[in-house]
Coordinates of C-alpha atoms in Angstrom, one line a residue:
M1 CA 156.0 -3.7 -75.7
N2 CA 153.3 -2.6 -73.4
A3 CA 154.3 0.4 -71.3
V4 CA 153.0 1.2 -67.9
S5 CA 154.1 4.4 -66.1
P6 CA 154.8 4.6 -62.4
L7 CA 151.8 5.1 -60.2
P8 CA 151.0 8.8 -59.8
T9 CA 149.7 10.5 -56.8
V10 CA 146.1 10.9 -56.1
G11 CA 144.8 14.4 -56.7
P12 CA 141.6 16.4 -57.0
P13 CA 139.0 15.7 -59.6
P14 CA 140.2 16.5 -63.2
A15 CA 139.1 19.7 -64.8
N16 CA 137.0 17.8 -67.4
P17 CA 133.4 18.1 -66.1
Q18 CA 132.5 14.8 -67.7
A19 CA 135.2 12.9 -66.0
S20 CA 133.0 11.9 -63.0
A21 CA 130.6 10.2 -65.5
A22 CA 133.4 8.0 -66.8
D23 CA 134.0 4.4 -65.8
C24 CA 136.9 2.5 -64.3
F25 CA 139.2 1.1 -67.0
H26 CA 139.5 -2.2 -65.2
C27 CA 136.2 -3.1 -63.6
G28 CA 133.8 -0.7 -65.5
L29 CA 132.3 0.8 -62.3
P30 CA 131.6 4.6 -62.2
L31 CA 134.5 6.7 -61.0
P32 CA 134.2 8.5 -57.7
E33 CA 133.5 12.2 -58.0
N34 CA 136.0 13.4 -55.4
L35 CA 139.1 11.3 -56.3
S36 CA 141.0 10.5 -59.4
F37 CA 143.3 7.4 -59.8
E38 CA 145.2 7.8 -63.0
Q39 CA 147.9 5.8 -64.8
I40 CA 149.5 6.1 -68.2
I41 CA 149.2 2.8 -70.1
D42 CA 150.4 2.5 -73.7
G43 CA 150.7 6.2 -73.9
E44 CA 147.1 6.9 -72.8
I45 CA 145.8 8.1 -69.5
R46 CA 143.5 5.5 -67.9
Q47 CA 141.3 6.2 -64.9
F48 CA 140.4 3.8 -62.1
C49 CA 137.9 3.7 -59.3
C50 CA 140.3 2.6 -56.6
P51 CA 144.1 1.9 -56.1
A52 CA 143.3 -1.9 -56.2
C53 CA 142.0 -1.7 -59.8
Q54 CA 144.9 0.5 -60.7
A55 CA 147.5 -2.0 -59.3
V56 CA 145.8 -5.0 -60.9
C57 CA 145.7 -3.4 -64.3
G58 CA 149.4 -2.5 -64.0
A59 CA 150.2 -6.1 -63.0
I60 CA 148.3 -7.5 -66.0
Y61 CA 150.1 -5.2 -68.4
D62 CA 153.5 -5.8 -66.8
A63 CA 153.0 -9.5 -67.3
G64 CA 152.1 -9.1 -71.0
L65 CA 148.6 -10.3 -70.4
D66 CA 146.8 -7.2 -71.7
G67 CA 144.9 -9.4 -74.2
F68 CA 142.6 -10.1 -71.2
Y69 CA 140.8 -6.8 -71.8
D70 CA 140.1 -7.8 -75.4
R71 CA 138.6 -11.1 -74.3
A72 CA 136.6 -10.0 -71.3
P73 CA 132.9 -9.9 -72.2
Q74 CA 130.2 -7.6 -70.9
G75 CA 132.5 -5.9 -68.3
A76 CA 131.7 -8.6 -65.8
L77 CA 134.7 -7.6 -63.7
A78 CA 134.7 -6.4 -60.1
P79 CA 137.1 -4.5 -57.9
P80 CA 139.7 -6.9 -56.4
P81 CA 138.3 -8.5 -53.3
E82 CA 139.8 -8.1 -49.9
T83 CA 142.0 -11.0 -48.8
A84 CA 144.0 -12.1 -45.8
K85 CA 147.2 -10.1 -45.7
D86 CA 149.4 -12.9 -44.3
L87 CA 149.5 -15.5 -47.0
T88 CA 152.6 -17.2 -45.5
L89 CA 150.4 -19.1 -43.2
Y90 CA 149.5 -21.3 -46.1
D91 CA 153.1 -22.4 -46.3
L92 CA 152.9 -24.2 -43.0
D93 CA 152.9 -28.0 -43.2
E94 CA 150.2 -28.2 -40.5
V95 CA 147.9 -26.0 -42.5
Q96 CA 148.6 -27.7 -45.8
A97 CA 148.0 -31.2 -44.4
E98 CA 144.3 -30.6 -44.5
F99 CA 143.9 -29.6 -48.2
V100 CA 147.2 -30.2 -50.1
N101 CA 148.1 -33.5 -51.8
E102 CA 151.8 -34.2 -51.7
L103 CA 153.3 -36.1 -54.6
G104 CA 157.0 -36.1 -53.7
V105 CA 158.3 -32.6 -54.3
Q106 CA 155.2 -31.9 -56.3
R107 CA 152.1 -30.6 -54.6
E108 CA 148.5 -30.2 -55.7
I109 CA 145.6 -28.1 -54.3
N110 CA 142.0 -27.3 -55.3
L111 CA 141.1 -23.7 -54.7
L112 CA 137.8 -21.8 -54.8
V113 CA 138.4 -18.5 -56.6
E114 CA 136.3 -15.4 -56.0
G115 CA 135.9 -13.1 -58.9
I116 CA 135.7 -15.5 -61.9
H117 CA 133.0 -14.3 -64.2
C118 CA 133.8 -15.4 -67.8
A119 CA 136.1 -17.2 -70.1
A120 CA 138.5 -14.2 -70.1
C121 CA 139.0 -14.7 -66.4
V122 CA 139.9 -18.3 -67.0
W123 CA 142.4 -17.3 -69.7
L124 CA 144.0 -14.6 -67.5
I125 CA 144.4 -16.9 -64.4
E126 CA 145.9 -19.8 -66.4
R127 CA 148.3 -17.6 -68.3
A128 CA 149.4 -15.6 -65.3
L129 CA 150.2 -18.8 -63.3
E130 CA 151.8 -20.6 -66.1
K131 CA 154.4 -17.8 -66.3
L132 CA 155.5 -18.5 -62.8
P133 CA 158.5 -20.8 -62.3
G134 CA 157.6 -24.0 -60.6
I135 CA 154.0 -24.2 -61.8
L136 CA 153.4 -27.6 -63.4
N137 CA 149.7 -27.2 -64.2
A138 CA 146.9 -24.6 -63.7
Q139 CA 143.4 -25.5 -64.7
V140 CA 140.3 -23.4 -64.0
N141 CA 136.7 -24.8 -63.9
L142 CA 134.5 -21.9 -64.9
S143 CA 131.2 -23.4 -63.8
G144 CA 132.4 -24.3 -60.3
K145 CA 134.9 -21.4 -60.0
R146 CA 137.6 -23.8 -59.0
L147 CA 141.3 -23.8 -59.7
L148 CA 143.4 -27.0 -59.7
I149 CA 147.1 -26.2 -59.3
K150 CA 150.2 -28.5 -59.3
W151 CA 153.5 -27.0 -58.4
D152 CA 157.1 -27.8 -57.5
N153 CA 157.4 -26.8 -53.8
H154 CA 161.2 -26.4 -54.1
R155 CA 160.8 -23.7 -56.7
I156 CA 157.6 -21.8 -55.6
T157 CA 155.5 -21.7 -52.5
L158 CA 151.7 -21.7 -52.1
S159 CA 151.8 -18.2 -50.6
Q160 CA 153.5 -16.9 -53.8
I161 CA 150.8 -18.5 -55.9
L162 CA 148.0 -17.0 -53.9
G163 CA 149.9 -13.6 -53.9
R164 CA 150.0 -13.7 -57.7
L165 CA 146.3 -14.4 -57.9
R166 CA 145.7 -11.4 -55.7
E167 CA 147.9 -9.2 -57.9
I168 CA 145.7 -9.9 -60.9
G169 CA 142.5 -9.3 -58.9
Y170 CA 141.3 -12.7 -57.6
S171 CA 141.0 -14.1 -54.1
A172 CA 141.4 -17.8 -53.6
V173 CA 140.9 -20.1 -50.6
P174 CA 141.2 -23.9 -50.3
Y175 CA 138.1 -25.5 -51.8
D176 CA 135.4 -26.3 -49.2
P177 CA 132.2 -27.8 -50.5
A178 CA 130.2 -25.9 -47.9
V179 CA 131.6 -22.6 -49.0
A180 CA 131.1 -23.3 -52.7
D181 CA 127.5 -24.4 -52.0
D182 CA 126.8 -21.2 -50.1
H183 CA 128.2 -19.1 -53.0
L184 CA 126.0 -20.9 -55.6
K185 CA 122.9 -20.6 -53.3
K186 CA 123.5 -16.8 -53.1
Q187 CA 123.7 -16.5 -56.9
N188 CA 120.6 -18.6 -57.4
R189 CA 118.6 -16.8 -54.8
N190 CA 119.4 -13.4 -56.4
L191 CA 118.3 -14.8 -59.8
L192 CA 115.2 -16.3 -58.3
L193 CA 114.1 -13.0 -56.7
R194 CA 114.4 -11.2 -60.1
M195 CA 112.4 -14.0 -61.8
A196 CA 109.7 -13.9 -59.1
F197 CA 109.4 -10.1 -59.5
A198 CA 109.0 -10.5 -63.2
A199 CA 106.4 -13.3 -62.7
F200 CA 104.3 -11.1 -60.4
A201 CA 104.3 -8.2 -62.9
M202 CA 103.6 -10.6 -65.8
M203 CA 100.5 -12.0 -64.1
N204 CA 99.1 -8.6 -63.4
L205 CA 99.9 -7.3 -66.9
L206 CA 98.1 -10.3 -68.3
W207 CA 94.8 -9.2 -66.9
I208 CA 95.4 -5.6 -68.2
S209 CA 96.2 -7.0 -71.7
I210 CA 93.0 -9.1 -71.7
A211 CA 91.0 -6.0 -70.8
L212 CA 92.6 -4.0 -73.5
Y213 CA 92.2 -6.7 -76.2
S214 CA 88.6 -7.1 -75.1
G215 CA 87.6 -3.6 -75.9
A216 CA 88.9 -1.4 -73.1
A217 CA 91.4 0.1 -75.6
D218 CA 88.4 2.0 -77.2
S219 CA 86.9 3.1 -73.9
E220 CA 87.6 5.9 -71.4
F221 CA 89.7 3.4 -69.4
R222 CA 92.4 3.1 -72.1
S223 CA 94.7 5.7 -70.6
L224 CA 94.3 4.3 -67.1
F225 CA 95.3 0.8 -68.2
H226 CA 98.3 2.2 -70.1
W227 CA 99.6 4.0 -67.0
V228 CA 99.0 0.9 -64.8
G229 CA 101.0 -1.1 -67.3
F230 CA 103.7 1.5 -67.3
S231 CA 103.9 1.4 -63.5
L232 CA 104.4 -2.4 -63.6
A233 CA 106.7 -2.7 -66.5
T234 CA 109.1 0.1 -65.5
P235 CA 110.4 -1.4 -62.2
T236 CA 110.4 -4.9 -63.8
L237 CA 112.7 -3.6 -66.6
L238 CA 115.0 -1.8 -64.2
Y239 CA 115.2 -4.6 -61.6
S240 CA 114.6 -7.9 -63.3
G241 CA 116.2 -6.7 -66.5
W242 CA 119.2 -5.0 -64.9
P243 CA 121.7 -7.8 -65.4
F244 CA 121.0 -7.7 -69.2
L245 CA 121.0 -3.9 -69.4
H246 CA 124.2 -3.5 -67.5
S247 CA 126.2 -6.2 -69.3
A248 CA 124.9 -5.1 -72.7
W249 CA 125.9 -1.5 -72.1
T250 CA 129.3 -2.4 -70.7
G251 CA 130.0 -4.9 -73.6
F252 CA 128.9 -2.3 -76.2
R253 CA 131.1 0.3 -74.6
R254 CA 134.1 -2.1 -74.9
L255 CA 133.0 -3.2 -78.4
H256 CA 132.2 -6.7 -77.3
L257 CA 128.8 -7.7 -78.7
T258 CA 127.3 -10.4 -76.4
M259 CA 124.0 -12.2 -76.2
D260 CA 122.7 -9.7 -73.7
L261 CA 122.9 -6.9 -76.3
P262 CA 119.9 -8.1 -78.5
I263 CA 118.0 -8.9 -75.3
A264 CA 118.5 -5.3 -74.1
I265 CA 117.7 -3.8 -77.5
G266 CA 114.5 -5.7 -77.8
A267 CA 113.3 -4.9 -74.3
I268 CA 114.2 -1.2 -74.5
A269 CA 112.8 -0.7 -78.0
T270 CA 109.5 -2.3 -77.1
Y271 CA 109.3 -0.5 -73.8
S272 CA 110.2 2.9 -75.4
Y273 CA 107.5 2.5 -78.0
S274 CA 104.9 1.7 -75.3
V275 CA 105.9 4.7 -73.3
Y276 CA 105.6 6.9 -76.4
V277 CA 102.0 5.6 -77.0
T278 CA 101.2 6.2 -73.3
L279 CA 102.4 9.8 -73.3
N280 CA 100.8 10.5 -76.7
P281 CA 97.4 8.8 -76.6
Q282 CA 96.2 10.9 -79.6
A283 CA 98.8 9.1 -81.7
G284 CA 97.0 5.8 -81.4
G285 CA 98.6 2.5 -81.3
D286 CA 98.9 -0.3 -78.8
V287 CA 101.2 -0.7 -75.8
Y288 CA 103.4 -3.8 -75.3
Y289 CA 104.3 -3.6 -71.6
D290 CA 103.2 -7.3 -71.2
T291 CA 105.6 -8.3 -74.0
V292 CA 108.5 -6.7 -72.3
V293 CA 107.8 -8.4 -69.0
N294 CA 107.0 -11.8 -70.5
F295 CA 110.2 -11.6 -72.5
L296 CA 112.4 -10.9 -69.5
F297 CA 110.6 -13.6 -67.4
V298 CA 111.3 -16.3 -70.1
I299 CA 115.0 -15.3 -70.4
L300 CA 115.4 -15.3 -66.6
V301 CA 113.8 -18.7 -66.4
G302 CA 116.4 -20.0 -68.8
R303 CA 119.2 -18.4 -66.8
Y304 CA 117.9 -19.9 -63.6
L305 CA 117.7 -23.3 -65.1
E306 CA 121.3 -22.9 -66.4
A307 CA 122.4 -21.9 -62.9
M308 CA 120.7 -24.9 -61.4
S309 CA 122.3 -27.2 -63.9
K310 CA 125.7 -25.8 -63.0
R311 CA 125.0 -26.3 -59.3
Q312 CA 123.9 -29.9 -60.0
A313 CA 127.1 -30.5 -61.9
V314 CA 129.1 -29.3 -58.9
Y315 CA 127.1 -31.6 -56.6
S316 CA 127.7 -34.6 -58.9
T317 CA 131.4 -33.9 -59.0
Q318 CA 131.5 -33.6 -55.2
R319 CA 129.6 -36.8 -54.8
L320 CA 132.2 -38.6 -57.0
L321 CA 135.0 -37.1 -54.9
D322 CA 133.3 -38.2 -51.7
L323 CA 133.3 -41.8 -52.9
Q324 CA 137.1 -41.8 -53.1
P325 CA 138.7 -43.7 -50.2
R326 CA 140.5 -41.5 -47.7
A327 CA 142.8 -44.2 -46.4
A328 CA 144.3 -47.5 -47.6
T329 CA 145.5 -50.6 -45.7
V330 CA 149.2 -51.1 -46.6
L331 CA 151.3 -54.1 -45.8
R332 CA 154.5 -52.9 -44.1
N333 CA 156.9 -55.6 -42.9
G334 CA 154.1 -58.1 -43.3
E335 CA 151.8 -56.1 -41.0
P336 CA 148.7 -54.2 -42.2
Q337 CA 148.7 -50.5 -41.5
L338 CA 145.9 -48.1 -42.1
L339 CA 147.5 -45.0 -43.8
P340 CA 146.1 -41.8 -45.3
M341 CA 146.2 -41.8 -49.1
R342 CA 149.0 -39.3 -49.3
A343 CA 151.2 -41.6 -47.3
V344 CA 150.9 -44.5 -49.8
K345 CA 154.1 -44.8 -51.9
A346 CA 155.1 -46.5 -55.1
D347 CA 155.7 -50.3 -54.7
D348 CA 153.6 -50.5 -51.6
R349 CA 151.4 -53.6 -51.3
V350 CA 147.8 -52.6 -50.5
L351 CA 145.4 -55.0 -48.8
I352 CA 141.9 -54.8 -50.2
K353 CA 139.2 -56.7 -48.2
P354 CA 136.0 -58.1 -49.7
G355 CA 133.6 -55.3 -50.5
E356 CA 136.1 -52.5 -50.2
Q357 CA 136.8 -50.0 -52.9
I358 CA 140.2 -50.1 -54.6
P359 CA 141.9 -46.9 -53.2
V360 CA 144.7 -46.7 -55.8
D361 CA 145.6 -47.7 -59.3
G362 CA 148.8 -49.2 -60.6

C-alpha cells in the first residue's frame, strides 16, 4: 500500500548544500533555492518545485497510480497548468449545449488536454478517470492531445471530471479545432526555428570543413578554423540539440533509456573530442564540429516531418468530422421538421432528399 504523509509546511532551504541542485520529483524541473516543498512518500522524503506538483503527486499516489512514474519517459512532465477555478459552469445545460452530445442519461464530450506528452500521460489519464463512478469510457488520442469521455450524468458531473483531471496535473477544455491548430502551430514553429538555426550553422561549417580537408589543416589557419567551428557548433548543440540533451538526461536520471539518449551521447562525445583537439593543437587530430551539427540537423528534420504528419492527421480527422451532417429532417406527425442531431431519437423516421448525406445509421 502506497503511503503519503500529510502535506508539511513550507520552511527554509534544507541544510544540505546540494539540495538546491536537485530536481522536482514530479516534473523534473530544478528546485527553487529559497523554498522547500517536501512530502514523505513510501517512507522517503520527496522534494517538489511548487505546491501544485506536490498536490498532484499526492493525488496520483492516493489513487494507486504511482506506476505512472515508472512509465513516464524522458521526464517530459510540466508543472500543473493554471485552469479556471469555477468548473461548475461546465455543468450548465446552456454551456454544454454547444459541445456535449446527449445520449439519454449518457453524455459524450471531446476535450483538448494540455500537458499530454507521452504514453505514460495517456495511461495515467485513462486509469484515473476509469476509477471514477459513472465514467463509461475514457480514450486519449496522444497525437491530437484529445480526450473522448462518455459518462452517466446521474452519477457524475462534467465539473467533477475536469476537477479530477486538474488533480492529476492536466488542464482540459472543450475541443475547438482553432485552439488545437494554434497549439500544433506553436510546437511546429519552435521545432522549425531550431532546425533553421542548425541549418545555418551546418552551411557555414561546410565551407570550413572543405577548407580544412583541402589543406588548411596543415597551415597556420588551422587553429583559426578550429575556433570558428567551435563558435558555430557550441550554440547549435545547446539550442538546436537542447530537446535531446534535456530529455536524455532526465530519462537517464530516472533510469528510462529513451531514443534521445544515444543521440545525446553521440553528439556530446563527438563535440567533446573536437573541443579537446581545439584546446590541444599539439595533440594533432581532426575536429568534427560539422558532424555534430549535421547530425542534429538531420534528426530535427525527422522530428519536424513527424510533427507535420501528426498535424496532417488532425486535419484529416477534422475534415471527416466536418462532413458529418449537423441536422436531420425528421417526420413528426407526418410533418417534416429540421432538428439538430442530438434531438433525433430512436424509431424516428428521417427524410433524406436526393443528394443529401445520410445523417444517422440504423
